[in-house]
XYZ file of C-alpha atoms in Angstrom:
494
model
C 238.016 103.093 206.858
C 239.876 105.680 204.592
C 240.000 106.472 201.071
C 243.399 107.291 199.615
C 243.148 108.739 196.314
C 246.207 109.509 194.299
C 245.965 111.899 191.001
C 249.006 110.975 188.698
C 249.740 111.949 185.469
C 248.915 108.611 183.555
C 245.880 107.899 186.031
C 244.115 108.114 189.217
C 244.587 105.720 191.821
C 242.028 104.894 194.555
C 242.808 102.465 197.918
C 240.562 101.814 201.010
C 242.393 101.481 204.032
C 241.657 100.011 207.442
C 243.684 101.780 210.515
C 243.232 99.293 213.124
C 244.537 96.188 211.292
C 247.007 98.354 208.772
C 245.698 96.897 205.751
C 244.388 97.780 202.268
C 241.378 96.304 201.913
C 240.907 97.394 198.116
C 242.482 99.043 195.129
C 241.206 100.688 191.752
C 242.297 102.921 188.849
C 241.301 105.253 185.880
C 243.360 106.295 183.184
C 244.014 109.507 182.108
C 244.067 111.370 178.640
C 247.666 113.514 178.089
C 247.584 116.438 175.671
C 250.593 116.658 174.195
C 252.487 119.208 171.312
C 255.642 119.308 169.840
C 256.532 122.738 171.780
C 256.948 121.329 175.011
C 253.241 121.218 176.096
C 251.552 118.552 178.607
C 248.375 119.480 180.015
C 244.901 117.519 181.316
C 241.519 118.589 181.245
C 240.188 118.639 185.011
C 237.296 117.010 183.915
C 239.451 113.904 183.824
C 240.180 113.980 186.646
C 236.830 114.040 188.230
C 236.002 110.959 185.937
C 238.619 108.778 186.982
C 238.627 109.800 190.918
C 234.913 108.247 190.548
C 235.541 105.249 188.593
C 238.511 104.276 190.749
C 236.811 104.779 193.621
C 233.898 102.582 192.641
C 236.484 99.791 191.978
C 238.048 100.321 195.104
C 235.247 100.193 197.208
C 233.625 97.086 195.585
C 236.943 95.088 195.513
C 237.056 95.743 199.860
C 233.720 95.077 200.001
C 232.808 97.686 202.467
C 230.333 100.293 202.196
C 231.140 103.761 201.050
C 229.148 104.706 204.343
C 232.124 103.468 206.241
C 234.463 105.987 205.067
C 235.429 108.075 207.588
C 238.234 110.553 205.708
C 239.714 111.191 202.670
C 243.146 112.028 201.176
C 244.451 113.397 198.361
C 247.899 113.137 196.651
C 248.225 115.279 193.323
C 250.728 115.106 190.643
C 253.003 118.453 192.026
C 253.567 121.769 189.857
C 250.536 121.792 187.597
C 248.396 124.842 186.862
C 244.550 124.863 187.398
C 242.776 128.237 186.834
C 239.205 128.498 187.916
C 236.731 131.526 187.544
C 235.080 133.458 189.708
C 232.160 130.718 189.649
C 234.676 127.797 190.503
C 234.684 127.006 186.509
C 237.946 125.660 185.180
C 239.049 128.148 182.587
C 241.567 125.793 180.827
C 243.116 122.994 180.600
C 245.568 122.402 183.103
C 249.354 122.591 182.352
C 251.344 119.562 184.256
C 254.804 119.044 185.407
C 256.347 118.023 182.428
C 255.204 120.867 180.517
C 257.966 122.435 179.178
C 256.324 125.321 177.018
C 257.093 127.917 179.753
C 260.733 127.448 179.608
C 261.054 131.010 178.327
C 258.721 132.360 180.753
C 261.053 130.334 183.736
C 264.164 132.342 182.232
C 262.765 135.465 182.634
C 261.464 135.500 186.178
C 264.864 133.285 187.463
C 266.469 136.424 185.724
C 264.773 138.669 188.209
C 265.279 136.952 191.066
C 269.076 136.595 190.164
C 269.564 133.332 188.923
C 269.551 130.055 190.700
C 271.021 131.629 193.922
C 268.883 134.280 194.174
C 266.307 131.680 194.068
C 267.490 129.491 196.708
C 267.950 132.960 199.129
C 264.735 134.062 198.019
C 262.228 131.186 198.257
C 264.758 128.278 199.473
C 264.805 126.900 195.640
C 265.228 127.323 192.562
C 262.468 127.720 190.238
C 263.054 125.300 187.489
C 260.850 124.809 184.041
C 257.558 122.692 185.080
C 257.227 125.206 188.358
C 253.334 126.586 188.817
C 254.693 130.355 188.548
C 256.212 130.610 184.877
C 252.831 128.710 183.576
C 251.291 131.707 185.157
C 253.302 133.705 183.326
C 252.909 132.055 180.171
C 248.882 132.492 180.601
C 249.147 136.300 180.852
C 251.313 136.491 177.948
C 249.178 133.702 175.578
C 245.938 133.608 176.635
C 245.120 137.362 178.309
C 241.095 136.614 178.414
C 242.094 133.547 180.384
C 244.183 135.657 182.800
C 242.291 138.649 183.181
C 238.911 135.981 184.415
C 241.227 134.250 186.939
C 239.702 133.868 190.583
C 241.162 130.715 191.938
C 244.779 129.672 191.035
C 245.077 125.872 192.426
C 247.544 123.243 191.764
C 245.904 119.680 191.235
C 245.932 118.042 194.595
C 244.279 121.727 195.943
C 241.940 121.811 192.424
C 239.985 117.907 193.557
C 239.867 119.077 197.323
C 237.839 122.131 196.255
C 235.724 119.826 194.429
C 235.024 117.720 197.212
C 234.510 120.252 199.652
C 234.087 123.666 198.367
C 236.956 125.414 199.996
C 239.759 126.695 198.369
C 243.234 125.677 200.035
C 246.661 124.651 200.459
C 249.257 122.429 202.490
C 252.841 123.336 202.763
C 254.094 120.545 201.156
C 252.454 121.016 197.395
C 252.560 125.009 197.695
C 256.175 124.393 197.987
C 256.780 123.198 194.270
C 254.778 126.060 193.075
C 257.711 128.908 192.379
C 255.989 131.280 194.294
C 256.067 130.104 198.257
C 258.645 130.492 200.631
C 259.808 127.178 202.200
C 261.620 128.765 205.406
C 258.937 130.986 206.064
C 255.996 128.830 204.725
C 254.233 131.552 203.336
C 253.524 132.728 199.870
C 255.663 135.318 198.112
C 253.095 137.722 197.440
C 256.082 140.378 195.951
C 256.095 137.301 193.254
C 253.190 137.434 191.689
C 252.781 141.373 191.680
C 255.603 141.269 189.227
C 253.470 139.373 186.880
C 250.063 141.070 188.013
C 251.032 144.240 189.603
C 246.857 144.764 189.622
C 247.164 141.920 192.426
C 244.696 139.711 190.999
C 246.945 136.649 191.469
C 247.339 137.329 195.509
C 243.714 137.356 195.588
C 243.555 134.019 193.453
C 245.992 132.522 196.349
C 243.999 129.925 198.374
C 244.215 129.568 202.115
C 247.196 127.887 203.516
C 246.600 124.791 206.120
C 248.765 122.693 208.004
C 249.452 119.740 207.032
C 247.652 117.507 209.989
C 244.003 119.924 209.077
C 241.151 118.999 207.095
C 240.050 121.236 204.757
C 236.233 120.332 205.385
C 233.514 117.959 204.624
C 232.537 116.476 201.758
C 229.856 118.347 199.805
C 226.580 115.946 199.675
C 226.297 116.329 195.822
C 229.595 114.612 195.290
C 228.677 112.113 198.439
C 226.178 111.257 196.739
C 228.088 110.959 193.062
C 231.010 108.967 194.684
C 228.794 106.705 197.214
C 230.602 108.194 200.254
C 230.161 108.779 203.856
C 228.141 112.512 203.401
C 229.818 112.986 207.096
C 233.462 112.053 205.840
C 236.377 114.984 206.225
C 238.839 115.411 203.531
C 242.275 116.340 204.792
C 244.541 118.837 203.460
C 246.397 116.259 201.221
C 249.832 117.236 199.134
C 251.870 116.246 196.545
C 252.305 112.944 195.391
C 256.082 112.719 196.533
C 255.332 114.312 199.972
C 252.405 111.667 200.171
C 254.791 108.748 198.932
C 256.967 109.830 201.701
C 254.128 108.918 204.574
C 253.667 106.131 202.350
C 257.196 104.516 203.091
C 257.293 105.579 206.693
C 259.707 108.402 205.182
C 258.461 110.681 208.260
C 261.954 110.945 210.066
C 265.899 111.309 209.296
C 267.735 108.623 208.011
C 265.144 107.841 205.274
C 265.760 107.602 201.664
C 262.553 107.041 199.260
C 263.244 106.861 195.768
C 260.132 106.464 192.828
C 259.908 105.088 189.468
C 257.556 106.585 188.199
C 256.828 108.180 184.819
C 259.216 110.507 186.496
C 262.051 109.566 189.034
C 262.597 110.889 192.391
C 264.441 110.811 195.570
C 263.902 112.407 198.638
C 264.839 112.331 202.168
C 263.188 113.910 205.432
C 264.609 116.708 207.693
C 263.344 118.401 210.851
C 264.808 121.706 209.580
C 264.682 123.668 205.915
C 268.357 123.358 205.391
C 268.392 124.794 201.751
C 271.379 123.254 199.996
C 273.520 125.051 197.680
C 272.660 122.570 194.569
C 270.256 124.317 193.053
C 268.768 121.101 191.976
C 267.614 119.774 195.205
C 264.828 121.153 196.075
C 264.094 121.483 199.804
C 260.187 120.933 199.928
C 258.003 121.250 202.760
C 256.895 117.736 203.803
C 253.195 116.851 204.567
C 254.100 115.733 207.769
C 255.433 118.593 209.506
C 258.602 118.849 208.492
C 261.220 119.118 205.485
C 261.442 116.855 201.740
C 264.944 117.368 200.345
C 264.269 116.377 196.853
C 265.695 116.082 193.121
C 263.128 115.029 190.412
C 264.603 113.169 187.360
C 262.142 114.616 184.285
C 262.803 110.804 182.572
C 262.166 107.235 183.717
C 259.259 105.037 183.189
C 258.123 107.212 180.146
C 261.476 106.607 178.530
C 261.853 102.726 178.903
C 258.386 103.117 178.077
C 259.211 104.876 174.602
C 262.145 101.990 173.942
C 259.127 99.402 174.846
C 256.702 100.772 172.194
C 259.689 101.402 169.414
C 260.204 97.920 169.424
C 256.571 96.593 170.298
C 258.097 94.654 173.384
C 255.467 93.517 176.192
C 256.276 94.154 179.566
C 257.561 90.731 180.191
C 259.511 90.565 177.308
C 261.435 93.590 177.958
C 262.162 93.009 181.482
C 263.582 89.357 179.870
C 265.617 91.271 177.203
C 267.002 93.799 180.147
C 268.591 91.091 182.255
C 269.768 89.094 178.877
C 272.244 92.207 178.176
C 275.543 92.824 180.088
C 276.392 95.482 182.487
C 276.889 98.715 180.403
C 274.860 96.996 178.067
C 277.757 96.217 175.604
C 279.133 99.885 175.112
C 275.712 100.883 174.332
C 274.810 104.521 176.673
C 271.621 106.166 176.138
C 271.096 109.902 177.655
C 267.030 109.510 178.054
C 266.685 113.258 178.100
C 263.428 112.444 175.905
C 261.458 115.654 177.932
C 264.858 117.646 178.215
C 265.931 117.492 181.935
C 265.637 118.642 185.463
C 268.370 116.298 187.348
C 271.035 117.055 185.447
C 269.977 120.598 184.757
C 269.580 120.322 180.926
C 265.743 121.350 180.309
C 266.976 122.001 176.734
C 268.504 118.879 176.067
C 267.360 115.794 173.728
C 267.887 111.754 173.505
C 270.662 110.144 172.654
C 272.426 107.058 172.096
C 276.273 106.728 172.500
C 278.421 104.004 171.718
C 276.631 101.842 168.680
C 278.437 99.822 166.727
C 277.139 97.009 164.637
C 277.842 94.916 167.099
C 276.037 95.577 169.936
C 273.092 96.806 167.972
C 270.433 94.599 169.455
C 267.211 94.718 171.268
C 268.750 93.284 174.490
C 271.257 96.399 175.012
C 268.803 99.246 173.712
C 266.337 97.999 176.543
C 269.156 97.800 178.973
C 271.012 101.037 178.370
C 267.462 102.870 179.059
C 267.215 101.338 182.139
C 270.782 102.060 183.429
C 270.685 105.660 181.557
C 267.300 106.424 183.592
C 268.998 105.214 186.530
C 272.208 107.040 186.427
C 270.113 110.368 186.693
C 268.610 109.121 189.712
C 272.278 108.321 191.157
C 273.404 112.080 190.037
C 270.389 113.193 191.747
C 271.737 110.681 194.801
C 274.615 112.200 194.811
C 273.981 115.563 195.513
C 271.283 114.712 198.650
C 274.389 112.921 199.635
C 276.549 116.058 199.103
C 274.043 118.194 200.879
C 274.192 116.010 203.984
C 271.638 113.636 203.500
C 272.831 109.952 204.941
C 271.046 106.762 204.749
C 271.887 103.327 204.481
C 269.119 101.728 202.968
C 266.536 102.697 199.520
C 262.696 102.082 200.245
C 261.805 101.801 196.353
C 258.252 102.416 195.059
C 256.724 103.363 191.685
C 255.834 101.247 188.512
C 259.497 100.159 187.877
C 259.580 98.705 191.253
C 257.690 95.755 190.225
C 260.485 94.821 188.205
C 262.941 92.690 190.104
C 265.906 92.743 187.326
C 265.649 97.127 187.736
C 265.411 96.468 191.473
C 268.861 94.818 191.528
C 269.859 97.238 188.889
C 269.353 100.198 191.117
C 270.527 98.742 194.448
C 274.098 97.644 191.929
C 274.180 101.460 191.014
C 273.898 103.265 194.146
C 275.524 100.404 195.843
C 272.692 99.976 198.788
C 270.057 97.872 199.885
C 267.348 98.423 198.635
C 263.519 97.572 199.705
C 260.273 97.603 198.701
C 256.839 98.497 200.486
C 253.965 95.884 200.823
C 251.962 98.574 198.817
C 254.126 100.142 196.193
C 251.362 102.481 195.243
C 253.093 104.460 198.027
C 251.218 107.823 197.661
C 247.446 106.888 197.815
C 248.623 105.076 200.704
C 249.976 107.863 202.237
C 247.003 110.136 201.926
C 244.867 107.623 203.246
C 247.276 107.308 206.536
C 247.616 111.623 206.138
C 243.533 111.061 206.428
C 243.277 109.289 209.225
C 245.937 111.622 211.110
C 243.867 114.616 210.038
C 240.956 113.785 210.924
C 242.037 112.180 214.619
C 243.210 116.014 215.100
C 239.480 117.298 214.157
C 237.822 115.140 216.564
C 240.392 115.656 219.381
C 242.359 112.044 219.545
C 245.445 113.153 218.020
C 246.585 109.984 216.834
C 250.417 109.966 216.059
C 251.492 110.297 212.238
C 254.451 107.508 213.411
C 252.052 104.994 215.417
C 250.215 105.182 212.075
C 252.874 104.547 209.499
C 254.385 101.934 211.809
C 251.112 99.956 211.742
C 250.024 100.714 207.654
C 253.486 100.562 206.320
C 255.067 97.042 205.915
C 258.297 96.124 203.476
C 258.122 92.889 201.465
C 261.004 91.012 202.030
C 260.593 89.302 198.826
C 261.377 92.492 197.067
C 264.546 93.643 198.381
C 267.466 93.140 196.653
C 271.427 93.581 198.094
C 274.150 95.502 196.332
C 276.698 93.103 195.040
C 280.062 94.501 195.766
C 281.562 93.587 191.740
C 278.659 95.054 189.997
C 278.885 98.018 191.545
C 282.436 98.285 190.915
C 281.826 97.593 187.241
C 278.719 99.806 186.969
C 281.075 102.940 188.622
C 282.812 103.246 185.059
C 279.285 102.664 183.431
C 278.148 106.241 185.526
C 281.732 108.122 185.106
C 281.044 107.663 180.967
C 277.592 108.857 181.832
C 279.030 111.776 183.327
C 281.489 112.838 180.911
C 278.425 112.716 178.563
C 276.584 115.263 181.066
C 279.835 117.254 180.854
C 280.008 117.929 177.641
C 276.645 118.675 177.338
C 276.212 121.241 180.414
């Protein structure tokens, strides 16, 4: 048995797994709290964290019914980019910034600046830093909180911060260290030159944690948090990642020809490749993947949160909305919304706002508002689409995970707009998944057994044919003119 734990930004996520007959046996979450301000800033306090890893693990293991004796590895999946600082007694010094934190934009400027823009970037570190990235938040720190800076020891993003809870041991996989800003993806090492320019003292290099591969465990659990959680106090917790390089193992996405897509409170798409082929979008970001090879990715900064924000506006249930989404037309009646509600990474428009385009008193109605977020949120994922494409990503199919999944209207919706199949996994909380298959491959490598990351995925990962859903060949057509509008819109605004 393996735990699979999966640190989001609304929650944490917690799945027991079963390698021999592929199947979850149980599932549990905690919610998170989100500190928000009007500047731009998202941050969690750690603490959280802790809270809700125990609480859905507790659900978890009583809904499988099996003893937390049995567990013989864990893995854990982090929400990428964030920020936590810990002193030089393993105390966290601050809340932790996220993401979607946008108050560093400034900071982001001024290092992209020195490395020469967005293609100094890419030659540099294989991509281009972008707002949300770990290094400008460490920038930010030095400049607004200098006590907090100067008592730095560890500098760990989320998915590294709960591993050095469970273990002790400060460290880092390839796949996570390479949305921090700061890490080269070619070279898979960390740009030390970096983070002199911000602490020339070279506090921050010593702050660096240890970089693993991704098939390693970090170490065993400590027995005080064995004890807390009801765990195995012999159990190994393996080097983990990001969530997207975890929903990748997750939907078998460990090989070409792949396309995952997530949506989430953010959106994503990403592909594998056996080589770090850095393309010359500077929006696709070409991660290392936690499973030995490359992530070509683009990261949409709006999805779920923005339908989300429609839903609570007009105090719609879940149901209700989906209803109201599939009453409206394609192109909900003229009605376009740009849901740029957290500015934007995919289109690059961190800057930018909401917007609505089109209204008339007409088609002012509940039905289009709900649709056009949908379709808006959707149309960044196809930009996003089509510069993998353009970069020399092919696939022919979409394995689609995240919240929005569940939805079967959006599924059509999205398979109509990019015009492919698309399909779901049995589990569509892809990531915790993932880490609990990454924990089972780890830890077959500490004992000697080397089990296969493929002969793993091929018996945990299993699409639900009731959940697929085929392009239709006139909605796509009609939903081409829908996107062109949306792109003018970009346009004008870029």
């Amino acid at each position: 048995m393996y735990l699979g734990i999966d640190c989001g930004t609304q929650g944490t996520k917690a799945l027991i797994l079963d390698i021999h007959s592929g199947k979850v046996l149980g599932e549990g979450s905690a919610a998170h709290r989100l500190i928000s301000g009007a500047n731009g800033r998202r941050e969690q306090d750690p603490a959280d964290w802790l809270l809700a890893f125990e609480q859905a693990t507790a659900q978890a293991l009583q809904q499988a019914g099996v003893a937390g004796s049995e567990i013989l590895g864990i893995g854990v999946s982090g929400q990428q980019h964030g920020l936590v600082l810990l002193d030089a007694k393993g105390e966290v010094l601050r809340p932790a910034k996220l993401w979607c934190d946008t108050e560093s934009t400034a900071e982001n400027a001024h290092l992209l600046d020195f490395l020469g823009g967005d293609s100094g970037s890419l030659e540099r570190l294989g991509v281009a830093i972008a707002p949300g990235y770990t290094v400008s938040k460490l920038l930010w720190t030095r400049d607004h909180h200098p006590e907090v800076f100067g008592r730095i020891a560890h500098i760990l993003l989320p998915h590294d911060y709960l591993n050095y809870w469970l273990t002790g041991r400060a460290c880092a996989e390839y796949g996570d260290a390479s949305g921090s800003g700061y890490f080269n993806v070619r070279t898979r090492t960390w740009d030390t030159e970096l983070l002199e320019l911000i602490d020339p003292e070279g506090a921050l290099v010593r702050a660096l944690p240890e970089l693993i591969e991704s098939d390693r465990c970090v170490g065993s659990i400590r027995p005080e948090i064995a004890e807390r959680l009801g765990l195995n106090p012999w159990a190994l917790v393996a080097s983990g990642g990001g969530d997207n390089m975890m929903g990748a193992i997750g939907t078998g996405n460990i090989a070409p020809g792949a396309i995952t897509m997530s949506l989430g409170t953010s959106g994503t798409v990403y592909a594998y490749a056996d080589q770090p082929r850095v393309s010359p979008h500077p929006q696709v970001a070409t991660f290392c993947s936690s499973s030995g090879g490359w992530l070509p990715l683009i990261c949409t900064m709006n999805l779920t949160n923005a339908s989300g924000a429609i839903r609570d506006l007009l105090g719609l249930d879940v149901e209700t909305f989906g209803a109201l989404v599939g009453e409206a037309p394609i192109g909900a009646g003229g009605v376009l919304m740009l849901p740029f509600l957290n500015g934007e990474r995919v289109p690059a428009l961190p800057l930018a706002t909401a917007s609505l385009h089109g209204l008339t008193s007409d088609n002012l109605t509940r039905a289009n508002l709900c649709r056009a977020v949908v379709e808006g949120t959707t149309f960044g994922l196809r930009y996003g689409l089509d510069l993998l494409k353009d970069s020399g990503i092919r696939s022919d199919s979409i394995r689609l995970i995240g919240g929005g999944a569940k939805s079967a209207t959006w599924r059509q919706i999205v398979a109509d707009i990019m015009g492919a199949p698309v399909a779901c996994p049995q589990h569509t909380e892809a990531a915790a998944l993932g880490a609990a298959i990454q924990a089972a491959w780890c830890v077959s490598h500490q004992h000697g057994e080397a089990l296969s990351l493929q002969s793993l995925c091929e018996r945990c990962v299993s699409l639900d044919d009731a959940r697929s859903a085929e392009p239709d060949e006139l909605r796509s057509r009609a939903y081409e003119g829908v996107y062109q509008r949306y792109r003018e819109q970009v346009r004008a605004l870029q």
